[in-house]
Amino acid sequence: MYKYFSARALRWIQTMIFAIKEINQRSDLLPQLKLGFHIRDSCDNIPVSLRALLLLVNGQPERGPEAESVNRDKVIIGDAGSGVSMALLRSLGSFHIPLVSYFASCSCLSNQREFPTFMRTMPSDAFQIRALARLVSYFGWTWVGLTGVESDYARFAIQLFLQESVQYGVCAAYTHFYPVALSQPALDELLDVVQMASSKVIINFSGESEMQGILREIRHRNITGLQWIASEAWATATLLWEKFGDLLMGTLGFAIRRADVIPGLEQHLTSLRPSNIHESAFLAEFWEETFNCRLNGSVNSHSHGGDNYYDRLPCKGTENLEDVYSPYSDVTQLRVSYNVYKAVYLVAHALQDMSYCKVGKGPFLNSTCADPKHFKPWQLIHYMKRANFSALGAKVNFDQNGDPIAYYDLMNWQRSPDGSLALVKVGFYDASSPAGYSLVINDSMIQWPVGKQASRSVCSDSCPPGSRIARRKGEPICCFDCVPCAEGEVSNKTDSLECSRCSDDTWPNEVRDHCIPKTIEYLSYHELMGMVLCVVCVLGACISLSILAIFFTYRDTPLVRANNMELSFLLMVFLSVCFLVGLLFIGEPSDWLCRIRYPAFGISFALCISCLLAKTVVVLMAFRSTLPGSNVMKWFGPSQQRASVLLGTAVQVIICLIWLLTSPPHANNNTDYHSAIIIIECVTGSEVGFWCVLGYIGILACMCFLMAFLARKLPDNFNEAKFISFSMLIFFAVWITFIPVYVSTAGKYTVAVHIFAILASAFGLLFCIFAPKCYIIMLKPEKNSKKNMMQR
C-alpha cells in the first residue's frame, strides 16, 4: 500500500482479516456463506495496483493458503489513496466490480456518473473542507496558506476549500503544490513561499511521509511559530510527533471517527508468533523491523532503521509483541482501522440483505432476486448503496453518492508532562447537525504553538463599526482598507461591506456606529436667548403702556393735547402690540403659529406707520390751516385721521389675506443647513407674499419720512415732525441692516434677528417720539404750558 513499510498499514490488513473471521464465526450474519480474501500490495503506485487488480478480476491470484475460496464473486476493499482508487475504478468500469475504500477521501470520487461502483467508509473531503472552513473562520483566521502534495487528493481538496471559504471571508495567502518525491529544490521553493508570506496558519493536504521531509527542512531553517492545520491524512500520525514534536505542538486537525475499542482486535494483533509470520511477506518484514532481527529464509534485504540488515542477529523465536510498543498493536486510535472494519461489514450486510429477497418481489428486472452465492457485482452494489446497519454501536449509512455521513473529531496535538504526544479531542464536526451547530469547540482545552490564545492571521485588520471595507484593486478580498462611513451613514457591525443611511430624523453618533435622534433646533423660551428676547418684548410692551398711562393721566395738559392725543394713544397701543408680536416668534413653530406670526407682524407695523403718517399729515395740515383763507383742517379732522389709519392698514390686511389664501406660511423641518440638526422653522410659503408685506411697510415708512422731513422746520416748540423724521431714519437703518443678516443666517438665529429688528424699530419709534414729551411732562412740568408752546 505504501512505498515504505508501514506498521499502520499492516494493522489495517490484520483488521480486515479479523473482521472476516469474526463474520464467518457468527451465526446471525451470513450463516450460509463464508467470506474469503486475497491481499495485494498497491505500493501506492498505479501500475503495480493495476497489475494486482487484473490478476484478481481475471481469476488468477497467486496460489497460497489464503487463495482458497468457494466463490469467485469479488468486491475490492481499497485502495487507501484517492489517486490509485481513481485509476482502479476506471479499469474496473467494464467489470462493474464494487470498490470500497477505507481511506480515499477525494471529493472527486463522489461523482456517481464517472464512478458508479465506488463506495467508501471514509467521509468525502467535501465534508472535511466544510469543517476546515468553519474552523479557520471560528478563530478569525482569514489569511491562510494552503499547501499540498501534487495529487488529485490535494488538488481537489484545495480547490474545494477556496470555494467553500469565500462565504466566511477567508483568503489564501498562497497556494503551493509540491511533488511526492520531495527534492531539495522543491523543499526550498516551498519554504521560501512559507517564510515570505505574512500568514502563519498553514493548512496542509498530504501524507505523513511528505510531512517528514517538510518538517526536517523547517527545523534546519529554524522556522518557528507556525500554526499547522492537518488534513485527516496526517491528523493522528504519531510518528511525526516522535520526530518533530517541537514543531507540531498546537497543531489542529480533523480526524475521522474513532472506535473506542474493537473487541478482540488487540488480542488478534498481538497473537502473532514466529511460527506463523512466514505466511506473509508483510508479517516477515514487520517482525524483523519490530525486533531488529533477521528471520531464516527471509527475502528481505534492507533495513528501514538505517543499520545494515546483514549485521542483525537471527531472531530467537521467543519474541512477543506484548513486550514491545509498536504502532501496529496500538489500538488507542482506531480510526482508519475502524473504517476497514466497517467496509468488511458493509459487504456482509449487503449480502445479508440480498439473501432476504423474496422471489417475485426483487429489485431487478421482472422483480427477480439475486443469488447470494452466485451474484453479479452490479447486483451487490445495489444492496451496498442501501445498506443501513450498526457497527460497534454506531449507525452506518450512505448518501446518494455512496458517501457516509461525516463525523470528525477535532484533535489538538499537545505535549504531555512526560514529553509524549497527547492527541486531545477539543471538539467535533457533525455534518448531520444544523449548519450553525455542526462545529463544536472547547477553546479552553486547546494548547497553542505560541502563547495561550490563537495567533492572528489576517491580511487586513477588521474594520470597526463606523467604517466600511474598501477593496484593494487586484488583491484578494481579505486585503482591504477601512473607510469611515460618509456623512449621514452608519455601520453597526465589524467588516461592513457598506454603510447604511440614517433616516430623515436621525443622524450618526460621533463614531458612526448607530443613528441617534437629530438635535431639534428652534428658538425656545427655555434657552437664554429666548428668555432675554421674551423679557425685552414684555418690557417694551410695558413701557409703551406705561407711557400711555402717563399721557392719559396728563391728557389735559397743553403738551398732550397739542400733539394729536387720539393718534398718540393709538400709536402707543399699536407699539405695545408690535412688542408683543415678537413673542409669536419664540417657541416651537407650528402651522397655525406661522400663519399668525407674519400677518401679525405686517399688520401691527402697518398700524404704527399709518398712525405716524397720519400725525405727520396733521402737522402739515395744521400749519397749512394758519394761512389766511385756508380751511384745510376741516377736511382732515379726527374722523378722517382714523379713516386714514384704517385705510393704510387695510392694504396690508389685503396683502396678508391673499398670501394666506394662496401659499400660506407653514412649519418645516429643515435639514439642509446642518444635516445633524433638524431646524423647525416657519417658511414663508410664498416669498412674494413675505416681501410684499415688508415692501408695503417700507412704502409707508418712506411716505412718512418724506412728509416729516418737509415739516421738520415748521415753527413749533413741540413740532413732532423732526422726531418722526429721526425715528424713520432709525427704522430704515434697522430694516436695511436686517435684510442681509436675515438672508445669511439660519435656524433660531434667523428668528432672533427678526425679533431684534422688531424690537429695535419699535423702541426707536417709542423713544424718538415719546421720550422728549415724557421728559417734559415728568421732569420739566413748567414747560408744559400754553405760553411755552406758543413761543417760537
mmCIF file of C-alpha atoms in Angstrom, residues 18-363:
data_model
loop_
_atom_site.group_PDB
_atom_site.id
_atom_site.type_symbol
_atom_site.label_atom_id
_atom_site.label_comp_id
_atom_site.label_asym_id
_atom_site.label_seq_id
_atom_site.Cartn_x
_atom_site.Cartn_y
_atom_site.Cartn_z
ATOM 1 C CA PHE A 18 -10.062 -10.112 11.853
ATOM 2 C CA ALA A 19 -13.416 -8.741 10.617
ATOM 3 C CA ILE A 20 -13.766 -11.518 8.003
ATOM 4 C CA LYS A 21 -13.004 -14.206 10.555
ATOM 5 C CA GLU A 22 -15.461 -12.590 13.016
ATOM 6 C CA ILE A 23 -18.236 -12.606 10.419
ATOM 7 C CA ASN A 24 -17.515 -16.171 9.393
ATOM 8 C CA GLN A 25 -17.850 -17.246 13.033
ATOM 9 C CA ARG A 26 -21.211 -15.510 13.515
ATOM 10 C CA SER A 27 -24.427 -17.443 13.218
ATOM 11 C CA ASP A 28 -26.666 -14.406 12.814
ATOM 12 C CA LEU A 29 -24.839 -12.894 9.844
ATOM 13 C CA LEU A 30 -24.408 -14.840 6.592
ATOM 14 C CA PRO A 31 -24.847 -18.257 8.207
ATOM 15 C CA GLN A 32 -24.881 -19.951 4.796
ATOM 16 C CA LEU A 33 -21.869 -18.116 3.382
ATOM 17 C CA LYS A 34 -18.178 -17.806 4.148
ATOM 18 C CA LEU A 35 -16.111 -14.825 3.149
ATOM 19 C CA GLY A 36 -12.601 -15.154 1.785
ATOM 20 C CA PHE A 37 -9.902 -12.692 0.783
ATOM 21 C CA HIS A 38 -6.813 -12.047 -1.307
ATOM 22 C CA ILE A 39 -4.393 -9.316 -0.255
ATOM 23 C CA ARG A 40 -2.199 -7.405 -2.706
ATOM 24 C CA ASP A 41 0.160 -4.515 -2.047
ATOM 25 C CA SER A 42 -0.506 -1.484 -4.236
ATOM 26 C CA CYS A 43 2.770 0.135 -3.168
ATOM 27 C CA ASP A 44 0.876 3.391 -3.609
ATOM 28 C CA ASN A 45 1.766 3.007 -7.266
ATOM 29 C CA ILE A 46 -0.794 2.929 -10.062
ATOM 30 C CA PRO A 47 0.931 0.412 -12.398
ATOM 31 C CA VAL A 48 1.551 -2.008 -9.524
ATOM 32 C CA SER A 49 -2.071 -1.624 -8.376
ATOM 33 C CA LEU A 50 -3.458 -2.230 -11.847
ATOM 34 C CA ARG A 51 -1.389 -5.389 -12.285
ATOM 35 C CA ALA A 52 -2.645 -6.782 -8.982
ATOM 36 C CA LEU A 53 -6.214 -5.799 -9.822
ATOM 37 C CA LEU A 54 -6.184 -7.544 -13.194
ATOM 38 C CA LEU A 55 -4.834 -10.685 -11.618
ATOM 39 C CA LEU A 56 -7.743 -10.662 -9.176
ATOM 40 C CA VAL A 57 -10.552 -9.961 -11.607
ATOM 41 C CA ASN A 58 -9.235 -12.479 -14.154
ATOM 42 C CA GLY A 59 -9.327 -15.245 -11.543
ATOM 43 C CA GLN A 60 -5.551 -15.796 -11.478
ATOM 44 C CA PRO A 61 -4.475 -14.981 -7.940
ATOM 45 C CA GLU A 62 -1.174 -16.236 -6.699
ATOM 46 C CA ARG A 63 -1.568 -19.572 -5.054
ATOM 47 C CA GLY A 64 -1.348 -19.842 -1.316
ATOM 48 C CA PRO A 65 -3.339 -20.906 1.711
ATOM 49 C CA GLU A 66 -5.396 -17.736 1.556
ATOM 50 C CA ALA A 67 -6.233 -18.287 -2.097
ATOM 51 C CA GLU A 68 -8.849 -20.961 -1.434
ATOM 52 C CA SER A 69 -12.331 -19.639 -1.877
ATOM 53 C CA VAL A 70 -15.545 -21.237 -2.884
ATOM 54 C CA ASN A 71 -16.988 -18.195 -4.633
ATOM 55 C CA ARG A 72 -15.236 -16.191 -7.323
ATOM 56 C CA ASP A 73 -17.574 -13.190 -6.980
ATOM 57 C CA LYS A 74 -15.454 -10.297 -5.811
ATOM 58 C CA VAL A 75 -15.500 -6.973 -4.009
ATOM 59 C CA ILE A 76 -12.368 -4.851 -3.844
ATOM 60 C CA ILE A 77 -11.636 -3.200 -0.490
ATOM 61 C CA GLY A 78 -9.095 -0.438 -1.075
ATOM 62 C CA ASP A 79 -7.168 1.491 -2.070
ATOM 63 C CA ALA A 80 -6.094 3.865 0.684
ATOM 64 C CA GLY A 81 -5.056 6.543 -1.796
ATOM 65 C CA SER A 82 -7.537 8.583 -3.844
ATOM 66 C CA GLY A 83 -5.365 8.683 -6.967
ATOM 67 C CA VAL A 84 -4.854 4.941 -7.060
ATOM 68 C CA SER A 85 -8.556 4.343 -6.363
ATOM 69 C CA MET A 86 -9.499 6.509 -9.341
ATOM 70 C CA ALA A 87 -7.178 4.532 -11.621
ATOM 71 C CA LEU A 88 -8.588 1.238 -10.371
ATOM 72 C CA LEU A 89 -12.172 2.405 -10.833
ATOM 73 C CA ARG A 90 -11.559 3.417 -14.440
ATOM 74 C CA SER A 91 -10.129 -0.021 -15.097
ATOM 75 C CA LEU A 92 -12.966 -1.748 -13.247
ATOM 76 C CA GLY A 93 -15.594 0.071 -15.261
ATOM 77 C CA SER A 94 -16.286 -2.758 -17.718
ATOM 78 C CA PHE A 95 -16.364 -5.346 -14.917
ATOM 79 C CA HIS A 96 -18.825 -3.426 -12.669
ATOM 80 C CA ILE A 97 -16.932 -4.726 -9.637
ATOM 81 C CA PRO A 98 -17.613 -2.757 -6.446
ATOM 82 C CA LEU A 99 -14.679 -0.968 -4.847
ATOM 83 C CA VAL A 100 -14.981 0.079 -1.201
ATOM 84 C CA SER A 101 -12.252 2.390 0.056
ATOM 85 C CA TYR A 102 -11.467 2.890 3.711
ATOM 86 C CA PHE A 103 -9.192 5.948 3.332
ATOM 87 C CA ALA A 104 -9.725 7.573 -0.111
ATOM 88 C CA SER A 105 -11.360 10.901 0.669
ATOM 89 C CA CYS A 106 -11.137 12.895 -2.567
ATOM 90 C CA SER A 107 -14.485 14.538 -3.297
ATOM 91 C CA CYS A 108 -13.965 13.730 -6.981
ATOM 92 C CA LEU A 109 -14.807 10.099 -6.199
ATOM 93 C CA SER A 110 -18.367 11.122 -5.274
ATOM 94 C CA ASN A 111 -19.175 11.506 -8.973
ATOM 95 C CA GLN A 112 -21.503 8.564 -9.476
ATOM 96 C CA ARG A 113 -21.647 9.018 -13.235
ATOM 97 C CA GLU A 114 -17.918 8.545 -13.533
ATOM 98 C CA PHE A 115 -17.505 6.097 -10.665
ATOM 99 C CA PRO A 116 -20.841 4.269 -10.269
ATOM 100 C CA THR A 117 -19.329 1.246 -8.471
ATOM 101 C CA PHE A 118 -17.420 3.234 -5.846
ATOM 102 C CA MET A 119 -18.306 3.368 -2.165
ATOM 103 C CA ARG A 120 -16.321 4.237 0.908
ATOM 104 C CA THR A 121 -16.427 4.240 4.663
ATOM 105 C CA MET A 122 -14.204 7.311 4.677
ATOM 106 C CA PRO A 123 -16.082 10.636 4.550
ATOM 107 C CA SER A 124 -15.664 12.712 1.414
ATOM 108 C CA ASP A 125 -13.265 15.622 1.543
ATOM 109 C CA ALA A 126 -16.244 17.846 0.816
ATOM 110 C CA PHE A 127 -17.242 17.404 4.465
ATOM 111 C CA GLN A 128 -13.706 17.849 5.751
ATOM 112 C CA ILE A 129 -13.332 21.031 3.733
ATOM 113 C CA ARG A 130 -16.535 22.467 5.192
ATOM 114 C CA ALA A 131 -15.221 21.636 8.642
ATOM 115 C CA LEU A 132 -11.850 23.273 7.907
ATOM 116 C CA ALA A 133 -13.514 26.403 6.521
ATOM 117 C CA ARG A 134 -15.657 26.658 9.649
ATOM 118 C CA LEU A 135 -12.585 26.070 11.838
ATOM 119 C CA VAL A 136 -10.455 28.875 10.390
ATOM 120 C CA SER A 137 -13.457 31.179 10.435
ATOM 121 C CA TYR A 138 -14.131 30.313 14.105
ATOM 122 C CA PHE A 139 -10.672 31.505 15.134
ATOM 123 C CA GLY A 140 -10.758 34.578 12.885
ATOM 124 C CA TRP A 141 -8.051 33.331 10.527
ATOM 125 C CA THR A 142 -8.854 34.993 7.219
ATOM 126 C CA TRP A 143 -5.351 34.781 5.737
ATOM 127 C CA VAL A 144 -4.117 31.189 5.490
ATOM 128 C CA GLY A 145 -1.539 29.316 3.477
ATOM 129 C CA LEU A 146 -2.591 26.218 1.503
ATOM 130 C CA THR A 147 -0.052 23.533 0.673
ATOM 131 C CA GLY A 148 -0.454 20.019 -0.625
ATOM 132 C CA VAL A 149 1.224 17.166 -2.385
ATOM 133 C CA GLU A 150 0.905 17.069 -6.170
ATOM 134 C CA SER A 151 -2.065 14.682 -6.310
ATOM 135 C CA ASP A 152 -5.764 14.551 -7.070
ATOM 136 C CA TYR A 153 -6.448 14.387 -3.338
ATOM 137 C CA ALA A 154 -4.726 17.697 -2.550
ATOM 138 C CA ARG A 155 -5.780 19.490 -5.719
ATOM 139 C CA PHE A 156 -9.471 18.750 -5.281
ATOM 140 C CA ALA A 157 -9.267 19.490 -1.548
ATOM 141 C CA ILE A 158 -7.632 22.895 -2.013
ATOM 142 C CA GLN A 159 -9.989 23.782 -4.856
ATOM 143 C CA LEU A 160 -12.963 22.919 -2.643
ATOM 144 C CA PHE A 161 -11.535 24.903 0.268
ATOM 145 C CA LEU A 162 -11.094 28.006 -1.889
ATOM 146 C CA GLN A 163 -14.735 27.728 -2.973
ATOM 147 C CA GLU A 164 -16.139 26.979 0.490
ATOM 148 C CA SER A 165 -14.108 29.555 2.415
ATOM 149 C CA VAL A 166 -15.349 32.502 0.352
ATOM 150 C CA GLN A 167 -18.578 32.633 2.356
ATOM 151 C CA TYR A 168 -16.546 33.043 5.547
ATOM 152 C CA GLY A 169 -14.303 35.771 4.154
ATOM 153 C CA VAL A 170 -11.218 33.531 4.220
ATOM 154 C CA CYS A 171 -8.495 34.013 1.593
ATOM 155 C CA ALA A 172 -5.430 32.073 0.535
ATOM 156 C CA ALA A 173 -2.188 33.889 1.243
ATOM 157 C CA TYR A 174 -0.622 31.361 -1.127
ATOM 158 C CA THR A 175 -1.399 28.009 -2.737
ATOM 159 C CA HIS A 176 1.546 25.717 -3.296
ATOM 160 C CA PHE A 177 1.852 22.131 -4.519
ATOM 161 C CA TYR A 178 4.983 20.026 -4.186
ATOM 162 C CA PRO A 179 5.904 16.661 -5.718
ATOM 163 C CA VAL A 180 5.511 13.376 -3.870
ATOM 164 C CA ALA A 181 9.250 12.792 -4.165
ATOM 165 C CA LEU A 182 10.456 15.919 -2.392
ATOM 166 C CA SER A 183 13.792 17.066 -3.777
ATOM 167 C CA GLN A 184 15.834 19.798 -2.166
ATOM 168 C CA PRO A 185 14.882 22.411 -4.792
ATOM 169 C CA ALA A 186 11.186 21.585 -4.240
ATOM 170 C CA LEU A 187 11.632 21.940 -0.476
ATOM 171 C CA ASP A 188 13.472 25.244 -0.877
ATOM 172 C CA GLU A 189 10.719 26.584 -3.135
ATOM 173 C CA LEU A 190 8.015 25.558 -0.658
ATOM 174 C CA LEU A 191 9.704 27.005 2.416
ATOM 175 C CA ASP A 192 10.638 30.220 0.629
ATOM 176 C CA VAL A 193 6.927 30.713 0.000
ATOM 177 C CA VAL A 194 6.087 29.939 3.633
ATOM 178 C CA GLN A 195 8.757 32.289 5.010
ATOM 179 C CA MET A 196 7.896 35.197 2.714
ATOM 180 C CA ALA A 197 4.160 35.032 3.406
ATOM 181 C CA SER A 198 2.625 37.049 6.230
ATOM 182 C CA SER A 199 0.317 34.175 7.169
ATOM 183 C CA LYS A 200 1.446 31.860 9.961
ATOM 184 C CA VAL A 201 -1.518 29.482 9.595
ATOM 185 C CA ILE A 202 -0.901 26.631 7.155
ATOM 186 C CA ILE A 203 -3.413 24.023 6.013
ATOM 187 C CA ASN A 204 -1.572 21.020 4.633
ATOM 188 C CA PHE A 205 -3.041 18.226 2.495
ATOM 189 C CA SER A 206 -0.536 15.391 2.298
ATOM 190 C CA GLY A 207 0.553 12.191 3.970
ATOM 191 C CA GLU A 208 2.935 11.780 6.859
ATOM 192 C CA SER A 209 5.850 10.738 4.606
ATOM 193 C CA GLU A 210 5.821 14.098 2.762
ATOM 194 C CA MET A 211 5.391 15.938 6.051
ATOM 195 C CA GLN A 212 8.559 14.347 7.417
ATOM 196 C CA GLY A 213 10.675 15.894 4.667
ATOM 197 C CA ILE A 214 8.999 19.299 5.086
ATOM 198 C CA LEU A 215 9.401 19.342 8.867
ATOM 199 C CA ARG A 216 13.028 18.255 8.606
ATOM 200 C CA GLU A 217 13.798 21.277 6.418
ATOM 201 C CA ILE A 218 11.748 23.596 8.670
ATOM 202 C CA ARG A 219 13.898 22.519 11.594
ATOM 203 C CA HIS A 220 17.033 23.096 9.538
ATOM 204 C CA ARG A 221 15.907 26.647 8.749
ATOM 205 C CA ASN A 222 14.757 27.231 12.330
ATOM 206 C CA ILE A 223 11.266 28.384 11.292
ATOM 207 C CA THR A 224 9.011 28.675 14.338
ATOM 208 C CA GLY A 225 5.582 29.977 15.295
ATOM 209 C CA LEU A 226 3.649 28.150 12.564
ATOM 210 C CA GLN A 227 0.096 27.078 13.266
ATOM 211 C CA TRP A 228 -0.400 23.823 11.383
ATOM 212 C CA ILE A 229 -3.879 22.669 10.359
ATOM 213 C CA ALA A 230 -3.621 18.984 9.481
ATOM 214 C CA SER A 231 -5.771 17.196 6.953
ATOM 215 C CA GLU A 232 -7.191 13.890 8.126
ATOM 216 C CA ALA A 233 -4.360 12.102 6.273
ATOM 217 C CA TRP A 234 -1.853 13.012 8.993
ATOM 218 C CA ALA A 235 -4.019 14.473 11.787
ATOM 219 C CA THR A 236 -3.242 11.480 14.033
ATOM 220 C CA ALA A 237 0.218 10.476 12.743
ATOM 221 C CA THR A 238 2.090 9.793 15.995
ATOM 222 C CA LEU A 239 5.295 9.058 14.086
ATOM 223 C CA LEU A 240 5.559 12.746 13.159
ATOM 224 C CA TRP A 241 5.280 13.735 16.814
ATOM 225 C CA GLU A 242 8.046 11.403 17.833
ATOM 226 C CA LYS A 243 10.430 13.109 15.411
ATOM 227 C CA PHE A 244 9.108 16.689 15.203
ATOM 228 C CA GLY A 245 7.017 17.217 18.321
ATOM 229 C CA ASP A 246 8.640 20.610 18.991
ATOM 230 C CA LEU A 247 7.459 21.900 15.604
ATOM 231 C CA LEU A 248 3.970 20.410 15.717
ATOM 232 C CA MET A 249 2.862 21.313 19.233
ATOM 233 C CA GLY A 250 -0.529 23.054 18.983
ATOM 234 C CA THR A 251 -1.421 21.500 15.625
ATOM 235 C CA LEU A 252 -5.139 21.227 14.939
ATOM 236 C CA GLY A 253 -6.713 18.710 12.612
ATOM 237 C CA PHE A 254 -9.874 16.797 11.926
ATOM 238 C CA ALA A 255 -9.615 13.070 12.398
ATOM 239 C CA ILE A 256 -12.165 10.564 11.198
ATOM 240 C CA ARG A 257 -14.398 8.941 13.756
ATOM 241 C CA ARG A 258 -12.653 6.651 16.196
ATOM 242 C CA ALA A 259 -13.794 3.350 17.627
ATOM 243 C CA ASP A 260 -13.116 3.273 21.329
ATOM 244 C CA VAL A 261 -12.438 -0.410 21.066
ATOM 245 C CA ILE A 262 -12.961 -3.266 18.603
ATOM 246 C CA PRO A 263 -13.483 -6.260 20.907
ATOM 247 C CA GLY A 264 -10.872 -8.939 20.292
ATOM 248 C CA LEU A 265 -8.778 -6.923 17.831
ATOM 249 C CA GLU A 266 -5.884 -6.269 20.195
ATOM 250 C CA GLN A 267 -5.618 -9.950 21.046
ATOM 251 C CA HIS A 268 -5.724 -10.770 17.332
ATOM 252 C CA LEU A 269 -2.953 -8.303 16.566
ATOM 253 C CA THR A 270 -0.650 -9.482 19.322
ATOM 254 C CA SER A 271 -1.303 -13.174 18.727
ATOM 255 C CA LEU A 272 1.347 -13.348 16.001
ATOM 256 C CA ARG A 273 4.116 -15.809 16.769
ATOM 257 C CA PRO A 274 7.348 -16.614 14.945
ATOM 258 C CA SER A 275 5.761 -19.833 13.756
ATOM 259 C CA ASN A 276 3.188 -18.068 11.544
ATOM 260 C CA ILE A 277 4.941 -14.937 10.383
ATOM 261 C CA HIS A 278 6.310 -16.720 7.310
ATOM 262 C CA GLU A 279 2.765 -16.905 5.960
ATOM 263 C CA SER A 280 3.061 -13.349 4.632
ATOM 264 C CA ALA A 281 5.912 -11.204 3.398
ATOM 265 C CA PHE A 282 4.240 -8.276 5.173
ATOM 266 C CA LEU A 283 4.442 -10.042 8.512
ATOM 267 C CA ALA A 284 8.022 -11.145 8.000
ATOM 268 C CA GLU A 285 9.221 -7.629 7.254
ATOM 269 C CA PHE A 286 7.223 -6.255 10.161
ATOM 270 C CA TRP A 287 8.693 -8.836 12.538
ATOM 271 C CA GLU A 288 12.281 -8.065 11.501
ATOM 272 C CA GLU A 289 11.748 -4.311 11.807
ATOM 273 C CA THR A 290 9.998 -4.536 15.168
ATOM 274 C CA PHE A 291 12.543 -6.815 16.873
ATOM 275 C CA ASN A 292 15.602 -5.738 14.831
ATOM 276 C CA CYS A 293 16.477 -9.307 13.946
ATOM 277 C CA ARG A 294 16.776 -11.499 10.836
ATOM 278 C CA LEU A 295 14.491 -14.418 10.024
ATOM 279 C CA ASN A 296 15.728 -17.580 8.410
ATOM 280 C CA GLY A 297 14.706 -17.738 4.798
ATOM 281 C CA SER A 298 13.594 -14.098 4.662
ATOM 282 C CA VAL A 299 13.622 -12.450 1.246
ATOM 283 C CA ASN A 300 14.054 -9.064 2.901
ATOM 284 C CA SER A 301 17.413 -7.461 2.230
ATOM 285 C CA HIS A 302 17.072 -3.903 3.529
ATOM 286 C CA SER A 303 16.547 -2.029 6.786
ATOM 287 C CA HIS A 304 14.308 0.960 7.499
ATOM 288 C CA GLY A 305 16.213 1.924 10.632
ATOM 289 C CA GLY A 306 19.446 2.884 8.959
ATOM 290 C CA ASP A 307 21.552 -0.059 10.195
ATOM 291 C CA ASN A 308 22.916 -2.818 7.947
ATOM 292 C CA TYR A 309 20.372 -5.589 7.549
ATOM 293 C CA TYR A 310 23.028 -8.299 7.435
ATOM 294 C CA ASP A 311 24.502 -7.131 10.728
ATOM 295 C CA ARG A 312 21.309 -8.115 12.527
ATOM 296 C CA LEU A 313 21.271 -11.165 14.736
ATOM 297 C CA PRO A 314 18.957 -14.060 13.913
ATOM 298 C CA CYS A 315 15.531 -13.956 15.535
ATOM 299 C CA LYS A 316 15.379 -16.128 18.658
ATOM 300 C CA GLY A 317 11.833 -17.351 18.169
ATOM 301 C CA THR A 318 10.775 -16.174 21.609
ATOM 302 C CA GLU A 319 9.827 -12.619 20.608
ATOM 303 C CA ASN A 320 6.428 -11.462 21.821
ATOM 304 C CA LEU A 321 4.528 -8.406 20.563
ATOM 305 C CA GLU A 322 3.073 -7.838 24.008
ATOM 306 C CA ASP A 323 6.554 -6.990 25.278
ATOM 307 C CA VAL A 324 7.203 -4.050 22.905
ATOM 308 C CA TYR A 325 5.370 -0.953 21.724
ATOM 309 C CA SER A 326 4.514 -0.751 18.052
ATOM 310 C CA PRO A 327 2.081 1.382 16.039
ATOM 311 C CA TYR A 328 0.867 -1.944 14.708
ATOM 312 C CA SER A 329 -0.528 -3.081 18.039
ATOM 313 C CA ASP A 330 -1.548 0.404 19.266
ATOM 314 C CA VAL A 331 -5.333 0.319 19.408
ATOM 315 C CA THR A 332 -5.817 3.689 21.143
ATOM 316 C CA GLN A 333 -6.548 5.493 17.857
ATOM 317 C CA LEU A 334 -8.655 3.070 15.824
ATOM 318 C CA ARG A 335 -9.754 5.396 13.061
ATOM 319 C CA VAL A 336 -8.687 4.026 9.672
ATOM 320 C CA SER A 337 -8.799 0.527 11.159
ATOM 321 C CA TYR A 338 -12.413 1.227 12.126
ATOM 322 C CA ASN A 339 -13.124 2.210 8.522
ATOM 323 C CA VAL A 340 -11.637 -1.087 7.330
ATOM 324 C CA TYR A 341 -13.808 -2.937 9.845
ATOM 325 C CA LYS A 342 -16.936 -1.100 8.599
ATOM 326 C CA ALA A 343 -16.016 -1.783 4.949
ATOM 327 C CA VAL A 344 -15.959 -5.530 5.562
ATOM 328 C CA TYR A 345 -19.244 -5.378 7.436
ATOM 329 C CA LEU A 346 -20.772 -3.299 4.627
ATOM 330 C CA VAL A 347 -20.171 -6.165 2.192
ATOM 331 C CA ALA A 348 -21.506 -8.681 4.701
ATOM 332 C CA HIS A 349 -24.704 -6.742 5.395
ATOM 333 C CA ALA A 350 -25.287 -6.179 1.667
ATOM 334 C CA LEU A 351 -25.076 -9.949 1.133
ATOM 335 C CA GLN A 352 -27.375 -10.483 4.108
ATOM 336 C CA ASP A 353 -29.952 -8.067 2.636
ATOM 337 C CA MET A 354 -29.624 -9.841 -0.689
ATOM 338 C CA SER A 355 -30.469 -13.148 0.995
ATOM 339 C CA TYR A 356 -33.708 -11.672 2.391
ATOM 340 C CA CYS A 357 -35.104 -11.035 -1.088
ATOM 341 C CA LYS A 358 -38.416 -12.810 -1.763
ATOM 342 C CA VAL A 359 -38.989 -14.418 -5.116
ATOM 343 C CA GLY A 360 -41.155 -12.238 -7.333
ATOM 344 C CA LYS A 361 -40.509 -9.137 -5.238
ATOM 345 C CA GLY A 362 -36.893 -8.482 -6.128
ATOM 346 C CA PRO A 363 -35.426 -5.114 -7.157
#
